[in-house]
XYZ file of C-alpha atoms in Angstrom:
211
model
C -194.680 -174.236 -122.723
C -194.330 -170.225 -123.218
C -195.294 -167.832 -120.188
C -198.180 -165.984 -121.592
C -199.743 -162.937 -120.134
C -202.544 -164.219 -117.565
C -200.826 -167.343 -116.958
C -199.969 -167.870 -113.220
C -196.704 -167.763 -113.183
C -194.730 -171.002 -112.011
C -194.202 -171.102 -108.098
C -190.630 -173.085 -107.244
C -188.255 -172.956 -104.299
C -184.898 -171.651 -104.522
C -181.685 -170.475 -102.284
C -181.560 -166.692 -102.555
C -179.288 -164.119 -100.898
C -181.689 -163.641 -98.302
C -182.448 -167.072 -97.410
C -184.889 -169.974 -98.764
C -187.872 -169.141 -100.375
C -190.921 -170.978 -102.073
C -191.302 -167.771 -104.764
C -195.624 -168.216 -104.419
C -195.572 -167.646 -100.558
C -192.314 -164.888 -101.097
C -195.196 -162.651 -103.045
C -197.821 -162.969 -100.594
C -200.645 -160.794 -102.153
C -197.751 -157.844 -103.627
C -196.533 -157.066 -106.999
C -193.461 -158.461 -107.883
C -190.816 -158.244 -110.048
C -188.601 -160.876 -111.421
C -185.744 -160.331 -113.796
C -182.855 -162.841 -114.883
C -179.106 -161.326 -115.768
C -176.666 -163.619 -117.591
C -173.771 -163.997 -115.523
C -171.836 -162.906 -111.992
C -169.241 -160.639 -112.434
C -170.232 -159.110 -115.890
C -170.502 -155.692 -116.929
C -173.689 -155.134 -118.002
C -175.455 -156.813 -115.081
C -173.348 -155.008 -112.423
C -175.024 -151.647 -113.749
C -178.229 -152.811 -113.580
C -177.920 -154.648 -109.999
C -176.933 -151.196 -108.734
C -179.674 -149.317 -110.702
C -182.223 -151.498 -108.905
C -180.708 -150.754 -105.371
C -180.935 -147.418 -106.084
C -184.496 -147.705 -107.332
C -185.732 -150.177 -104.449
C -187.579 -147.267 -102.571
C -189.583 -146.254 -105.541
C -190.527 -150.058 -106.258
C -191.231 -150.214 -102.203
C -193.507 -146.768 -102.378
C -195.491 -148.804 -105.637
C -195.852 -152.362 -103.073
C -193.659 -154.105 -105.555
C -190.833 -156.531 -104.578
C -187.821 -157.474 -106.950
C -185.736 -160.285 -106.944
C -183.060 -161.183 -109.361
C -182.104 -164.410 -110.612
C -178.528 -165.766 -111.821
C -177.415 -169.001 -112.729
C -174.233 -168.978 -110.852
C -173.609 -170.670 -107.381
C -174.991 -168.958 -104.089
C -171.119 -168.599 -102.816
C -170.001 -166.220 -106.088
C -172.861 -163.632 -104.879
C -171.633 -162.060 -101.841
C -168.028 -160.875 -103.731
C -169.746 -159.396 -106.735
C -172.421 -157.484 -104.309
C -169.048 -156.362 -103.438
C -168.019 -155.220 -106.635
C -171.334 -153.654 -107.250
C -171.150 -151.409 -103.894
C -167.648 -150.186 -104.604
C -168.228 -149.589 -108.459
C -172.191 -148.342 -108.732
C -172.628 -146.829 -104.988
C -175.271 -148.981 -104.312
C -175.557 -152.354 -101.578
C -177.993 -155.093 -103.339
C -180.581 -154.441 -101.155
C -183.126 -157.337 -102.588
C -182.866 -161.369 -103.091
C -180.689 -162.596 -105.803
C -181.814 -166.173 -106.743
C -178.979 -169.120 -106.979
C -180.285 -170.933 -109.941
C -177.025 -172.863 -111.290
C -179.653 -176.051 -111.890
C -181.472 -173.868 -114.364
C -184.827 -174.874 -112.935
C -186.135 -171.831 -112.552
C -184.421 -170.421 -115.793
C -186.030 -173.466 -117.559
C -189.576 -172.530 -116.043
C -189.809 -169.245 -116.922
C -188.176 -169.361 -120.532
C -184.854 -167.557 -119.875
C -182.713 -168.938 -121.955
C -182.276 -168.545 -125.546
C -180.574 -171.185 -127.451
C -180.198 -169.404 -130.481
C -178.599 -166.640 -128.149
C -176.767 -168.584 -125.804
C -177.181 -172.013 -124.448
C -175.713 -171.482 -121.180
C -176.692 -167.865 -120.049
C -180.059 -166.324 -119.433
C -181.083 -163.684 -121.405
C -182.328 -160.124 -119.689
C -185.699 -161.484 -119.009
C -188.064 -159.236 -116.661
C -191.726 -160.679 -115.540
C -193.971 -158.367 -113.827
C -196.439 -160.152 -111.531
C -199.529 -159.014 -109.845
C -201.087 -159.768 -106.567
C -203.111 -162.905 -108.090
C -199.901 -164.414 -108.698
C -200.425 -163.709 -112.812
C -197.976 -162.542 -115.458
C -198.991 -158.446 -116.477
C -195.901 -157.488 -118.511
C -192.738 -159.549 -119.925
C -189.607 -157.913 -121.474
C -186.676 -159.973 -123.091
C -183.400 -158.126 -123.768
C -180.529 -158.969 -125.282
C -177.044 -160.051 -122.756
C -175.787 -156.740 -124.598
C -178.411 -154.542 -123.727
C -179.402 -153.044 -120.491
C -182.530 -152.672 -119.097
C -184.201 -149.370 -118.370
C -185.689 -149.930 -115.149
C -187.030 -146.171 -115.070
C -189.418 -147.604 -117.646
C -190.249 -151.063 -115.720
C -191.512 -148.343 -113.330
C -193.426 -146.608 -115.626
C -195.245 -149.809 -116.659
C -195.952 -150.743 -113.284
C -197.390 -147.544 -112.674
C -199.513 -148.172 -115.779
C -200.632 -151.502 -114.912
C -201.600 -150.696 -110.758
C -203.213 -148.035 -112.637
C -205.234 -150.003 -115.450
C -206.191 -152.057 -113.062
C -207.974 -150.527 -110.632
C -209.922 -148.109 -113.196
C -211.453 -148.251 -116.412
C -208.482 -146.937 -118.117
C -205.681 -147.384 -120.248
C -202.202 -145.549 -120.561
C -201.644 -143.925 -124.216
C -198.335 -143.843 -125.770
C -195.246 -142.715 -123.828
C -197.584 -141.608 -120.839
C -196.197 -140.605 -117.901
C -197.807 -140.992 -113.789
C -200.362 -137.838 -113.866
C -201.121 -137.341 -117.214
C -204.102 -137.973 -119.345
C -205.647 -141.783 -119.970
C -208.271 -143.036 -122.256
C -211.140 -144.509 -121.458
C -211.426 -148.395 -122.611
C -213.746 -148.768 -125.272
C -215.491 -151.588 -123.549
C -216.974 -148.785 -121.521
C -220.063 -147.553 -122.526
C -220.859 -143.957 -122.461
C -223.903 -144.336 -120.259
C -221.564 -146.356 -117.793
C -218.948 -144.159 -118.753
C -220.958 -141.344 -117.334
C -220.915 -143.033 -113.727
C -217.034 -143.591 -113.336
C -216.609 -140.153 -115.083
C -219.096 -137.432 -113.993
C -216.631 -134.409 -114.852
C -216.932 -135.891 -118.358
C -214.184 -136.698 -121.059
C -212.597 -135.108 -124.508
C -214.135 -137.409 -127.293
C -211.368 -137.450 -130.117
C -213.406 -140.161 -131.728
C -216.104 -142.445 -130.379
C -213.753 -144.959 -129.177
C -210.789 -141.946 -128.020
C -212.171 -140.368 -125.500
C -209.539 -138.876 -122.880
C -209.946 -138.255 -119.227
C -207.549 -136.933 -116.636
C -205.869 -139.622 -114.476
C -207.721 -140.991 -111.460
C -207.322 -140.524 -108.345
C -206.829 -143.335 -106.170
């Protein structure tokens, strides 16, 4: 069965880097962020490992934890967080997840057949606080992630969330928002007293929110 957004997202236990963990209890009421790389010791995925150590703080600042996932044994971890110190500057500083079963690869859809048979693909699930599925992203085992951007839409979604609002193309924390059109413009009066910049009846822009 796909992962769809709004679905709570399968709970499982695993063996991570950091110890034992039943992933459901591991959120407990945050944001999380999950995201698969193909294989130990590759490229691609050493890049990104040390991109999201580097990163950690911001995700911390946003009350968002990250764990990886790889389908390689527990044991191989600890020499490639190695590698990834000495070669990107950066210690993992998060849980990487031991899946060589595939369970939780099998649960969550990360692995392509047509792709590769063996090897997740770059799969990244943002999850909220009610344990449900906001944003998905599937890349390619060639293709990095930009997790500058998996920021961004987190910042969108704690945003959305909260308020009335959603995010217009490539917008960035602080500016402008629109204001959903399932708002009416009486009601729309009460959330937004300083009033809004009707483009069109159903584009009508508002500063960011504060809060």
């Amino acid at each position: 069965m796909t992962l769809q957004l709004g679905d709570v997202v399968p709970d499982f236990t695993a063996e991570t880097t950091k110890g034992a963990i039943s992933f459901h209890d591991w959120i407990e009421g945050s944001w999380a962020v999950l995201f698969s790389h193909p294989k130990n010791f590759t490229p691609v995925c050493t890049t990104e490992l040390g991109d999201v150590a580097r990163l950690k703080p911001e995700f911390d600042q946003r009350g968002v934890k990250v764990i990886g996932l790889s389908v390689d044994e527990l044991a191989n971890h600890g020499e490639w967080e190695d590698d990834i110190e000495e070669t990107q500057g950066q210690r993992v500083n998060f849980p990487l997840i031991a899946d060589s079963d595939r369970k939780v690869a099998g649960l969550y859809g990360m692995i392509h057949p047509n792709a590769s048979d063996t090897m997740t693909v770059r799969s990244v699930f943002v999850i909220g606080p009610d344990k449900k599925l906001k944003l998905s992203l599937t890349y390619p085992a060639s293709t990095g992630r930009n997790f500058d951007e998996i920021l961004r839409t987190i910042d969108s979604l704690q945003l959305t969330a909260k308020h009335s609002v959603a995010t217009p193309s490539n917008w960035q924390q602080g500016g402008d928002v629109i204001i959903v059109p399932s708002l009416s413009s009486e009601a729309a009066k009460e959330k937004f007293p300083a009033g809004w910049k009707e483009l069109k009846p159903y584009l009508r822009v508002v500063p960011q929110p504060k809060g």
